[in-house]
Short mmCIF file of C-alpha atoms and ligand atoms in Angstrom, two decimals:
data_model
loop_
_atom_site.label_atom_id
_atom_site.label_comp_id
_atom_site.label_asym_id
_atom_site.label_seq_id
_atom_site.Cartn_x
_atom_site.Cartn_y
_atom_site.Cartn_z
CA UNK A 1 0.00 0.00 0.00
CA UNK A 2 1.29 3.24 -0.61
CA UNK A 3 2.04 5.64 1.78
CA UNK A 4 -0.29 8.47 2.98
CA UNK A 5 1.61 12.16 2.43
CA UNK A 6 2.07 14.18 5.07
CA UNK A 7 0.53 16.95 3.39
CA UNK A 8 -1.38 17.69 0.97
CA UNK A 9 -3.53 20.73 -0.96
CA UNK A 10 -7.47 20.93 -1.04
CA UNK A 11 -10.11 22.86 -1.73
CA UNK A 12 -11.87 24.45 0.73
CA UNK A 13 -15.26 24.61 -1.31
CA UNK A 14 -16.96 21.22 0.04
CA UNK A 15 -19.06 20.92 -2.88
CA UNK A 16 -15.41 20.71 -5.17
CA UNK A 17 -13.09 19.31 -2.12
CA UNK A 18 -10.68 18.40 -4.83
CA UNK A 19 -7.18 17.28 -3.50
CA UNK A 20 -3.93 18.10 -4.80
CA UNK A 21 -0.10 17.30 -4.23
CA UNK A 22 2.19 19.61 -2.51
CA UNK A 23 5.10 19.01 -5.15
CA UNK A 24 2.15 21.37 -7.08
CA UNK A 25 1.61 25.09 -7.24
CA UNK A 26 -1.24 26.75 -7.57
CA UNK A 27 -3.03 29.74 -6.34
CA UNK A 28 -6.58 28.98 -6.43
CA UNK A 29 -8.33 25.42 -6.92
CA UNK A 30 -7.79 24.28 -10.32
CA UNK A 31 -11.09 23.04 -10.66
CA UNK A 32 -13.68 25.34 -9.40
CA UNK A 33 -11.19 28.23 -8.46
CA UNK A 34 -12.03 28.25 -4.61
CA UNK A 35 -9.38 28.67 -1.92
CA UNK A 36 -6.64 26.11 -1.35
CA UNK A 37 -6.09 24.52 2.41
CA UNK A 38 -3.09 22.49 3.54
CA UNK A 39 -4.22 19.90 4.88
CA UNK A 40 -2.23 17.44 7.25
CA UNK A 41 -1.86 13.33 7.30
CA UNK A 42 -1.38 13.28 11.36
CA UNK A 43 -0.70 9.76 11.70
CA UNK A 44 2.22 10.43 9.64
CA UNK A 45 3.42 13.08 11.39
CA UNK A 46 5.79 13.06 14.67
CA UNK A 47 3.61 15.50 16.66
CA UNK A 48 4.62 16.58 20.46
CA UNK A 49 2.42 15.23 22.96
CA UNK A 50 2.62 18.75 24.47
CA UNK A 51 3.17 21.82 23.02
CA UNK A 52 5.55 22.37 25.86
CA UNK A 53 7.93 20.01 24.13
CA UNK A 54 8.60 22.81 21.83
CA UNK A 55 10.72 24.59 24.34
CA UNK A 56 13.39 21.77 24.10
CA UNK A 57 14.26 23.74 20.86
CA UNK A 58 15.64 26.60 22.49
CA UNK A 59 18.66 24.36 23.71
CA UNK A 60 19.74 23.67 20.19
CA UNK A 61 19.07 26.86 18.66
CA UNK A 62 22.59 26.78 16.78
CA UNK A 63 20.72 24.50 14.55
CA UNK A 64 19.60 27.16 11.99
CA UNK A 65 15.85 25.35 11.84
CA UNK A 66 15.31 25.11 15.61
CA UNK A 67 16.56 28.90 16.01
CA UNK A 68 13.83 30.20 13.46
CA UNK A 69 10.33 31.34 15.20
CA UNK A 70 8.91 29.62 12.06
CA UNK A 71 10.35 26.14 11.71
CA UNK A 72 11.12 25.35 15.46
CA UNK A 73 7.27 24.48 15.23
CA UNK A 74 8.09 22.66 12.10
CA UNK A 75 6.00 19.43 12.80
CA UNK A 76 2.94 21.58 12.56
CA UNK A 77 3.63 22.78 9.31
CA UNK A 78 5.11 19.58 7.64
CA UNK A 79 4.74 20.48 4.13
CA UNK A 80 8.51 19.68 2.71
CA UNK A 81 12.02 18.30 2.97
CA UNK A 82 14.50 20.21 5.41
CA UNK A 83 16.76 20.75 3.02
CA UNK A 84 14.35 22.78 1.13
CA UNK A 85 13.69 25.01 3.83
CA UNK A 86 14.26 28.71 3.86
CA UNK A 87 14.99 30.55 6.66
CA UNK A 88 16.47 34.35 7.37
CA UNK A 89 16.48 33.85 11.27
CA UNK A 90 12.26 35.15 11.33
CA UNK A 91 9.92 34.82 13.99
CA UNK A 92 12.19 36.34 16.60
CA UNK A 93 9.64 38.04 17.93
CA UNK A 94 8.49 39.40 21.33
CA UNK A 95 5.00 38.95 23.43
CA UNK A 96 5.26 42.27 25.95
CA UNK A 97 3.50 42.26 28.88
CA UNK A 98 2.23 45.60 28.55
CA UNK A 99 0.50 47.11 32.10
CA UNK A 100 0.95 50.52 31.12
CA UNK A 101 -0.94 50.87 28.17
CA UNK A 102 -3.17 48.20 29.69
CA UNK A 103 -3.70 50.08 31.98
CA UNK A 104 -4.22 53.41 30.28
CA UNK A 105 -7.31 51.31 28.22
CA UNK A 106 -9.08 50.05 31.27
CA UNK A 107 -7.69 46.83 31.48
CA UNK A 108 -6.56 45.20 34.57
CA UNK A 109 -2.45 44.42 35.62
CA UNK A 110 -1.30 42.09 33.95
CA UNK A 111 -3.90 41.06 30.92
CA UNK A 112 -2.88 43.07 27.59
CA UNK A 113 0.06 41.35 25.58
CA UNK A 114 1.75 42.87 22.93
CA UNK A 115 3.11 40.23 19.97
CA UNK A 116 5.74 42.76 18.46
CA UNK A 117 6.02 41.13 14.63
CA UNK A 118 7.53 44.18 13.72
CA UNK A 119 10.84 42.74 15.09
CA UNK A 120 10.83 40.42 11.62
CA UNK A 121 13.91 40.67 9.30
CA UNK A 122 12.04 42.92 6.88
CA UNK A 123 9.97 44.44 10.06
CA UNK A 124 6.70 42.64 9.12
CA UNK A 125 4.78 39.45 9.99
CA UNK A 126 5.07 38.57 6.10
CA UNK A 127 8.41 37.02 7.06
CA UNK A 128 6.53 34.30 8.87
CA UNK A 129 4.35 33.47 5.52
CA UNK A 130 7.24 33.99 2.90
CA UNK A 131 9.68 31.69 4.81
CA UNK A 132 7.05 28.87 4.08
CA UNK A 133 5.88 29.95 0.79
CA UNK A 134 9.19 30.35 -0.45
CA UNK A 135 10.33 26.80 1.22
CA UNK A 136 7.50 25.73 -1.29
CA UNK A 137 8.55 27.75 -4.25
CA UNK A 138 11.91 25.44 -3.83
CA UNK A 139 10.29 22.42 -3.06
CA UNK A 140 8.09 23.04 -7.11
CA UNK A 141 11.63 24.24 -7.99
CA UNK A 142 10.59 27.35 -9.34
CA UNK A 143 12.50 30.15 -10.15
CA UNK A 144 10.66 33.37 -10.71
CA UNK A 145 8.02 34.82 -8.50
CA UNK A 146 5.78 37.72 -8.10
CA UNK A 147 3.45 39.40 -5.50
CA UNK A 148 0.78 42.15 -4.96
CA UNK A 149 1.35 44.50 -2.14
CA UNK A 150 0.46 47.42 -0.35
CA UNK A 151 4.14 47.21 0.97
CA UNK A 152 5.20 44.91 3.11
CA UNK A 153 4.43 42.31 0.99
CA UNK A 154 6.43 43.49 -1.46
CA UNK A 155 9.52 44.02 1.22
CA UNK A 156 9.37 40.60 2.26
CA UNK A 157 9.38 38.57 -1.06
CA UNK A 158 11.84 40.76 -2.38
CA UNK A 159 14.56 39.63 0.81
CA UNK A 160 13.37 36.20 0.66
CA UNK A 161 13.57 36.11 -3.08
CA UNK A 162 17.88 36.75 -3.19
CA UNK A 163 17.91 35.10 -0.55
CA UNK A 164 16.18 31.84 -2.24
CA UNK A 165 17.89 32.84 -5.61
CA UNK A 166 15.01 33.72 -7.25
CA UNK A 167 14.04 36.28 -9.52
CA UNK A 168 11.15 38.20 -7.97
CA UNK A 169 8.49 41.36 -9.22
CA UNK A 170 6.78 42.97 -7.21
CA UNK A 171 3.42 45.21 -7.85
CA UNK A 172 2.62 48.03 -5.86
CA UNK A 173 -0.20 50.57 -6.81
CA UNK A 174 0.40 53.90 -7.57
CA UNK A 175 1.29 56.51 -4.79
CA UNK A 176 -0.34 54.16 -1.85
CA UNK A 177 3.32 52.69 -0.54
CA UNK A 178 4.77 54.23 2.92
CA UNK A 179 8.29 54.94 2.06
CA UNK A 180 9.65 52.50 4.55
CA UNK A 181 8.24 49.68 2.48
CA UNK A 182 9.33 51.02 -0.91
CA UNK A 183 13.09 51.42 0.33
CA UNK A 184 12.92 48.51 1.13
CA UNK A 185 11.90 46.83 -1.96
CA UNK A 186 14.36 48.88 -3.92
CA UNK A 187 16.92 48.20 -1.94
CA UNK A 188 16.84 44.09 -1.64
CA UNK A 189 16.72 44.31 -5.26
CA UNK A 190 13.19 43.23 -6.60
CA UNK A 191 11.62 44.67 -9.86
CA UNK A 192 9.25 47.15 -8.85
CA UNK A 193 5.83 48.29 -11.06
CA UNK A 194 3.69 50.63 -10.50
CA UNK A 195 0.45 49.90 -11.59
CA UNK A 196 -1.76 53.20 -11.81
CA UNK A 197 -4.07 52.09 -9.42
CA UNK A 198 -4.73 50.51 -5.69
CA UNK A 199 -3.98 47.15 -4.43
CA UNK A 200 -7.37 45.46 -5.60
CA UNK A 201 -6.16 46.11 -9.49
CA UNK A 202 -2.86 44.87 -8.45
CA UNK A 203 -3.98 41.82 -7.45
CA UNK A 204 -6.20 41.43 -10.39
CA UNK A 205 -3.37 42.05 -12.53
CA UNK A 206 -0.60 40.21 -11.10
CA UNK A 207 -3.06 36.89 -11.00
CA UNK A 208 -3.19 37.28 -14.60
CA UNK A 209 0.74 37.81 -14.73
CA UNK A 210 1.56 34.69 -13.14
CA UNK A 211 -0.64 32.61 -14.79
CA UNK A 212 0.45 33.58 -18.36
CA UNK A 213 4.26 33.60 -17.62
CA UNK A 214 4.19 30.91 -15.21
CA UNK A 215 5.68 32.82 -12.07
CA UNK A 216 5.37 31.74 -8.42
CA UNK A 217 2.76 33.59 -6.54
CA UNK A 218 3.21 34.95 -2.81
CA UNK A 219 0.00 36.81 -1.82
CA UNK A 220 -1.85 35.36 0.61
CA UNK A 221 -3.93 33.29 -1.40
CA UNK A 222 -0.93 30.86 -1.48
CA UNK A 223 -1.89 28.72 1.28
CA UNK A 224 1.63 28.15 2.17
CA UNK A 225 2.50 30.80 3.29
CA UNK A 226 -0.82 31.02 5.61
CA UNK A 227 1.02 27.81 7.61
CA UNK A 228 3.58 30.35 8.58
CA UNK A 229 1.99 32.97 9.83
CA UNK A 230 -0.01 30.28 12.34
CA UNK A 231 2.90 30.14 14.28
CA UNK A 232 2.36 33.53 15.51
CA UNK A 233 -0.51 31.92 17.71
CA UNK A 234 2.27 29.17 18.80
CA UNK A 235 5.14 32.42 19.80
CA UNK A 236 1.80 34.19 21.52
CA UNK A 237 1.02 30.82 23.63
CA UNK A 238 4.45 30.33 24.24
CA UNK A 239 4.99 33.66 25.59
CA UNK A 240 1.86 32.78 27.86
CA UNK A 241 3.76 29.94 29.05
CA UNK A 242 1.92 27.07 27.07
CA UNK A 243 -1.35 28.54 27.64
CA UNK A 244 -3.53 30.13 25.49
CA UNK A 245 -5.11 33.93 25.75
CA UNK A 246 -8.62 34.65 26.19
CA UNK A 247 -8.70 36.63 23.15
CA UNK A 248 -6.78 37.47 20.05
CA UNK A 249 -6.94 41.39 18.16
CA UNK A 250 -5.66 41.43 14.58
CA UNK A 251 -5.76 44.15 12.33
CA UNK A 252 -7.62 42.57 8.98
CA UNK A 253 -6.64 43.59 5.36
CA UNK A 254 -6.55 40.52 3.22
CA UNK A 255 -7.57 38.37 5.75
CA UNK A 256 -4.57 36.03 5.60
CA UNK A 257 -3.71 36.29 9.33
CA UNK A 258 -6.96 36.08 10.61
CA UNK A 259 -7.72 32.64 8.53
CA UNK A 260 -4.29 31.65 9.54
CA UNK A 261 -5.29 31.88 13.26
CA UNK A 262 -8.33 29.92 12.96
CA UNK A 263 -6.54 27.42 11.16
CA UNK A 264 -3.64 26.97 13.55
CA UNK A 265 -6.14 26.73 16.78
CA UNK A 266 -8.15 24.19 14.88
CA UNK A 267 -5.50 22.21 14.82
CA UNK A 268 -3.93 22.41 18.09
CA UNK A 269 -7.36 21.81 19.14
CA UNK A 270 -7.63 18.43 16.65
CA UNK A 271 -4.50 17.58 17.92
CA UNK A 272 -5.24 17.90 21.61
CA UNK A 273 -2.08 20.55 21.88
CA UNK A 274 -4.96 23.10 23.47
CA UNK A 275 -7.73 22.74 25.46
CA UNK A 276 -9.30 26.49 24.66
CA UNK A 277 -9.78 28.56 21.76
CA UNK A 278 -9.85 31.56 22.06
CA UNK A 279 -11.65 34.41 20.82
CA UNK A 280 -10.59 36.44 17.73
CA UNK A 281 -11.21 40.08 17.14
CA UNK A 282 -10.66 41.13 13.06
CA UNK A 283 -10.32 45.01 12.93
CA UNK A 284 -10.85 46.71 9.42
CA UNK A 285 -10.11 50.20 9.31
CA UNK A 286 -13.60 52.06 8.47
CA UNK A 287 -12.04 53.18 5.41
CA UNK A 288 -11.70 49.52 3.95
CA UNK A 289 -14.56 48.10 5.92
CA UNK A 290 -15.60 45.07 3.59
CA UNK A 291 -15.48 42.59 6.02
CA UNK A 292 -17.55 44.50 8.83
CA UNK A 293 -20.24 45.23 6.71
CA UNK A 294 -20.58 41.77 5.22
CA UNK A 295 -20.25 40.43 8.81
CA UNK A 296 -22.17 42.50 10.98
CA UNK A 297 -24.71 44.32 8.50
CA UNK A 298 -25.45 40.78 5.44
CA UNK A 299 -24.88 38.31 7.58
CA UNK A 300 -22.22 36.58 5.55
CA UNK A 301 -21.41 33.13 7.30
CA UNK A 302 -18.68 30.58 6.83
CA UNK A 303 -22.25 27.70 6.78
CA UNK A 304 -19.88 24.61 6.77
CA UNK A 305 -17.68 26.38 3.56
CA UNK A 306 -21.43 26.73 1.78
CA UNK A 307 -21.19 30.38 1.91
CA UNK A 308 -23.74 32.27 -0.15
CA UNK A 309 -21.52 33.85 -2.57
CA UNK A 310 -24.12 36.13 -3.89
CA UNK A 311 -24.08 38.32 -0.58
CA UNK A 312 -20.91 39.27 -1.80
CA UNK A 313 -20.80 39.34 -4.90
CA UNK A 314 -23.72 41.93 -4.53
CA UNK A 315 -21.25 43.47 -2.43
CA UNK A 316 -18.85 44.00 -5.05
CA UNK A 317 -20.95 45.21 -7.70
CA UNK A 318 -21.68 47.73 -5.45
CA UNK A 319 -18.50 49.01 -4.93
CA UNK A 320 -17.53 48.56 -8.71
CA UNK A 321 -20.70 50.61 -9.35
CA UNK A 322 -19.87 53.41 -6.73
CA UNK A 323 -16.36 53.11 -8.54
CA UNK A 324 -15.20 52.85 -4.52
CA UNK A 325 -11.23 52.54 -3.78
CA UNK A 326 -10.22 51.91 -0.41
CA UNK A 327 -8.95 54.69 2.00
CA UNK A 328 -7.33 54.48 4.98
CA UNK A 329 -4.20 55.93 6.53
CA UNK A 330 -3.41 51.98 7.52
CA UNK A 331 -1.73 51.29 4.13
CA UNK A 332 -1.38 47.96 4.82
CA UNK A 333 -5.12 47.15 5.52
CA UNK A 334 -6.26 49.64 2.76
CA UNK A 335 -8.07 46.71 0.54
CA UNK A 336 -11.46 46.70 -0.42
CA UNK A 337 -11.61 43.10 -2.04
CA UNK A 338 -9.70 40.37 0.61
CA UNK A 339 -8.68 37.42 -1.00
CA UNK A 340 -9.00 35.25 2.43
CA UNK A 341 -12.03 36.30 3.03
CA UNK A 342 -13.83 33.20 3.10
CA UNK A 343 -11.23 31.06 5.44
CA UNK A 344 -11.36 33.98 7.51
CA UNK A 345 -15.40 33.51 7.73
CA UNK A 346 -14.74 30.08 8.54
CA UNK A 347 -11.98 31.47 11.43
CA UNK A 348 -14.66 33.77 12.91
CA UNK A 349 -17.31 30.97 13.43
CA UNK A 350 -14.46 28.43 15.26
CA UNK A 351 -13.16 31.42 17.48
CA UNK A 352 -16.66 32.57 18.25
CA UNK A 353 -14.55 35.85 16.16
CA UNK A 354 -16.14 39.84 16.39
CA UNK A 355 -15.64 41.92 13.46
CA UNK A 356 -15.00 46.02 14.21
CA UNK A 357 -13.99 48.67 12.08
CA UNK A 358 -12.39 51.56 13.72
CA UNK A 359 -11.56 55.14 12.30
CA UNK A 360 -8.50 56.85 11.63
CA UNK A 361 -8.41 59.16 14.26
CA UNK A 362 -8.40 56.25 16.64
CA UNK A 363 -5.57 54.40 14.57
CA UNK A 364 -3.11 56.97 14.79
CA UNK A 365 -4.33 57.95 18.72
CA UNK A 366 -3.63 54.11 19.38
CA UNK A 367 -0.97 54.22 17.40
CA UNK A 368 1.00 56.76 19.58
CA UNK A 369 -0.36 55.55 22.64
CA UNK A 370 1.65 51.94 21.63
CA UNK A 371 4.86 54.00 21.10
CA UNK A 372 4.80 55.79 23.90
CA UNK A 373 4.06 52.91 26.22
CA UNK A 374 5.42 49.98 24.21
CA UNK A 375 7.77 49.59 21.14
CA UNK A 376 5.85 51.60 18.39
CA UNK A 377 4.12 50.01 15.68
CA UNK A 378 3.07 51.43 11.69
CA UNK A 379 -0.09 52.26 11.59
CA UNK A 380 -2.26 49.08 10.09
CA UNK A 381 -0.99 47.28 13.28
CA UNK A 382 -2.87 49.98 15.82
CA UNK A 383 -6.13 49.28 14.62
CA UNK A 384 -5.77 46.16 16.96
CA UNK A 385 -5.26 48.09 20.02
CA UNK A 386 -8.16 51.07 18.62
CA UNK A 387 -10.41 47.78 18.00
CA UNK A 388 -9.47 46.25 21.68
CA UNK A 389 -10.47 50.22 23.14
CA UNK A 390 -13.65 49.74 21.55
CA UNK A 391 -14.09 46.24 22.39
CA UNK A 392 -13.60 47.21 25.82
CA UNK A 393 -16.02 49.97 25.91
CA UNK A 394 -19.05 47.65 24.06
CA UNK A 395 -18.20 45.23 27.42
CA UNK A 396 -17.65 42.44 24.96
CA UNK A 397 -13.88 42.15 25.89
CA UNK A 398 -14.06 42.51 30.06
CA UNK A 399 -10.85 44.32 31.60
CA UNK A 400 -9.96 40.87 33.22
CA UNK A 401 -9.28 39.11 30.30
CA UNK A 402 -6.18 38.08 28.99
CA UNK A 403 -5.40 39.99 25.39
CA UNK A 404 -2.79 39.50 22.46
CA UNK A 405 -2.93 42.14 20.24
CA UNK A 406 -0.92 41.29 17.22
CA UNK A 407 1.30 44.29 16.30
CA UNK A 408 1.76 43.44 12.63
CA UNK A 409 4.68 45.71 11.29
CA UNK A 410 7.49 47.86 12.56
CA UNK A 411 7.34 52.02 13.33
CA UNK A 412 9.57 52.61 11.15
CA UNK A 413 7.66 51.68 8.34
CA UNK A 414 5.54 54.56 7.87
CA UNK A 415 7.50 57.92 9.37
CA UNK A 416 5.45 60.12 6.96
CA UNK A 417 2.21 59.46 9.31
CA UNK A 418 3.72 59.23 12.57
CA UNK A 419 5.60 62.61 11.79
CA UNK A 420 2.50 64.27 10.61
CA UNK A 421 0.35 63.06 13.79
CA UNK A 422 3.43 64.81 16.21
CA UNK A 423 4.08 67.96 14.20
CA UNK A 424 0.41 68.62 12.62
CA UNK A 425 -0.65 68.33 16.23
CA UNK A 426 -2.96 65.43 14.49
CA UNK A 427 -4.60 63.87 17.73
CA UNK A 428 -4.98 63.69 21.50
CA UNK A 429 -1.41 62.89 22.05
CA UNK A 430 0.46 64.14 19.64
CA UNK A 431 4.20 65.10 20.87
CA UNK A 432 5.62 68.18 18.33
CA UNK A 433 9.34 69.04 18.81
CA UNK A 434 9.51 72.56 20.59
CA UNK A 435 11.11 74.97 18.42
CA UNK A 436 14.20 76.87 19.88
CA UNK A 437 16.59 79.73 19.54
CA UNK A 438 20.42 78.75 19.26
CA UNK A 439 20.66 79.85 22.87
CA UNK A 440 21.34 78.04 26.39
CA UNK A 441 19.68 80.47 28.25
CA UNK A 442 16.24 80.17 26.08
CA UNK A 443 16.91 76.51 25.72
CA UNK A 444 16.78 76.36 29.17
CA UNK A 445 13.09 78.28 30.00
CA UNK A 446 12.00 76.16 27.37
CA UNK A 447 12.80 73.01 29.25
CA UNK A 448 11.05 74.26 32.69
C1 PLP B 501 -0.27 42.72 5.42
C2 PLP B 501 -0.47 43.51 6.63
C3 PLP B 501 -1.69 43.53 7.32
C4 PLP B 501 -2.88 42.80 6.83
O1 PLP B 501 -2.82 41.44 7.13
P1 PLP B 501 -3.81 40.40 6.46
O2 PLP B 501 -3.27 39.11 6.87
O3 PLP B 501 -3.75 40.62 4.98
O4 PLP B 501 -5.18 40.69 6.98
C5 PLP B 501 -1.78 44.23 8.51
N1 PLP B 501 -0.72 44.93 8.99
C6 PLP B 501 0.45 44.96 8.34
C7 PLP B 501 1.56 45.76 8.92
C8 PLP B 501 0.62 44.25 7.15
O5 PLP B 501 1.80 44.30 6.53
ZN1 ZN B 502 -12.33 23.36 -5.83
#
């Protein structure tokens, strides 16, 4: 008899269900054109009997698989060989105990956790998604790729890419990239177009791209790179010490985390690794509010994966007809169309998930209010903390809780908003530098 894989690709539609190898690439089901799942062979598969076990990694971390965030969970992601496994040293990330700002919110000592993904070798959580997807794009021995972005994206695949040796292009609409994210892509070296338009065209476009001159594709909809970003949730419960929060606050653009989440506590949960799952909190920006409104006002529902596609695609025509773009001063979550959006449907109804959109005054207030009392953040990633404020003040999140808000990308990645927040005097706690004379005695009765 042969041999069960350890993994392999299906469809997540379960009138289609249609199975695939992983030694295949694809972006979308080949057959009906649904969303692709990983899906896992356990039996075949050396899992811990305790996620605990994990920790014996840390002794061995010279071992360049065991040191990265990533692959020291690598049993839960068992896609592909070691040997074709990427890895840049990602996932060294940081869950802060954060009682000030908790504190400052209304929450009690002790409850509100801060998982600093900005700490990422391109200052993103995309490192945790690439590292897999790219591990992948080895695996199918490809050798060209290409990606979407509204930045980060973009910043990732492009260090990944050289460092895969692969030739990668990235898309980037036109005059919607913070600067941080741009240097960045110039400067590891990818091609870089500029499509006139925002990051729904791009993704339209660059779909049709890599299917006409065969390229690898890294958005989100590559369900690889969704198994990497689940082991955010594994860093956030082992910076809990094994256990697992009462609630989880992600900002939502594309969805990919959010479905990533769901997926990663379903199995831990299937696997008997957890005992709780927790809640999950998606926050959209009210600016790119998609999946609030087809949450909370149509009552769009993951229904076993039988989701009734014309809620949204009524949704879209809309928006096509209003000739709507996305805006939001959260680059990264400015997205009108989310590609995940239906595993993240199916995330909300396992987590028992709450869907907020907050505005960008409160972004940017949050946003300051996380550097001032934690390790700053760009602007996308405060919408968690603005969601968990509101959260908190609807009673739906109680003060005694334990939080993780995910903090999704470094604060260096956007200066131009930060700066203009401080100096424009743009919010409650804005900070502007204090102009001064070139003299010590004026310096001075400033400074009283
Ligand atoms: C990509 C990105 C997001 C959006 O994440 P999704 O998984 O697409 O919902 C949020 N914040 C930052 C900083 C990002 O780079
Ligand atoms: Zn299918």
């Amino acid at each position: 008899m042969a041999e069960k894989p350890k993994a392999y690709q299906k469809c997540i539609n379960p009138d289609c269900g249609a199975e695939f190898s992983c030694a295949e690439a694809f972006f979308k089901c080949p057959k009906c054109g649904d969303l692709l799942d990983i899906q896992y062979n356990w039996d075949q598969i050396d899992t811990p009997k305790k996620l605990a076990d994990f920790s014996k990694r840390w002794a061995t971390k010279n071992n360049r698989l065991d040191f990265s965030g990533v692959w020291r969970f690598r049993e839960l992601l068992d896609f592909c060989g070691d040997n074709f496994k990427v890895s840049i040293g990602e996932g060294q990330t940081l869950l802060q105990q954060n009682d000030m700002l908790g504190e400052f919110i209304g929450m009690k000592a002790g409850k509100l956790y801060l998982q600093y993904e900005g700490l990422n070798p391109s200052g993103s959580f995309k490192d945790n998604g690439m590292t897999a997807a790219f591990s992948h794009a080895k695996m199918v021995g490809a050798k060209s790729c290409a990606c979407a972005s509204t930045g980060n994206t973009s910043a990732a695949v492009a260090l990944y890419a050289h460092h895969s040796g692969m030739k990668c292009t990235v898309f980037i609409g036109s005059g919607r990239i913070a600067f941080g994210k741009l240097s960045q892509a110039m400067d590891y070296g990818a091609n870089t177009i500029q499509i006139m338009g925002d990051f729904d065209d791009c993704m339209k476009q660059v779909q049709a791209v890599c299917t006409e001159l065969k390229l690898y594709l890294l958005n989100s909809l590559n369900p690889f790179r969704l198994e990497g970003q689940k082991t955010i949730m594994y860093r956030i419960i082992e910076g809990l010490g094994w256990n697992v929060p009462d609630w989880i606050v992600v900002p939502g653009g594309n969805l990919g985390n959010s479905s990533a989440f769901g997926k990663a506590f379903a199995e831990l949960k299937h696997l008997g690794l957890i005992n709780k799952i927790p809640r999950l909190a998606i926050i959209n920006a009210t600016g790119a509010d998609t999946l609030t409104e087809l949450v909370n006002n149509r009552n769009l529902k993951w229904n076993g994966g039988r989701i009734d596609n014309k809620i949204i695609n009524d949704f879209y025509t809309e928006l096509t007809a209003k000739n709507f773009s996305p805006h939001t001063c959260a680059s990264a979550i400015e997205i009108s169309r989310p590609v995940n959006l239906k595993k993240c449907l199916r995330a909300i109804e396992l987590c028992n998930g709450v869907v907020r959109a907050v505005s960008d005054q409160a972004i940017t207030d949050a946003k300051a209010l996380i550097g001032k009392y934690g390790l700053g953040c760009e602007p996308a990633s405060a919408a968690s903390v603005a969601g968990l404020e509101l959260l908190l003040a609807e009673k739906i999140i109680k003060p005694d809780e334990t939080v993780a808000c995910v903090l999704t990308g470094h604060c260096l990645k956007d200066p131009n908003v930060t700066v203009n927040y401080h100096k424009e005097k743009g919010g409650k706690f804005s900070n502007p530098p204090v102009e001064s004379p070139n003299d010590l005695e004026q310096i001075i009765k400033l400074m009283s």
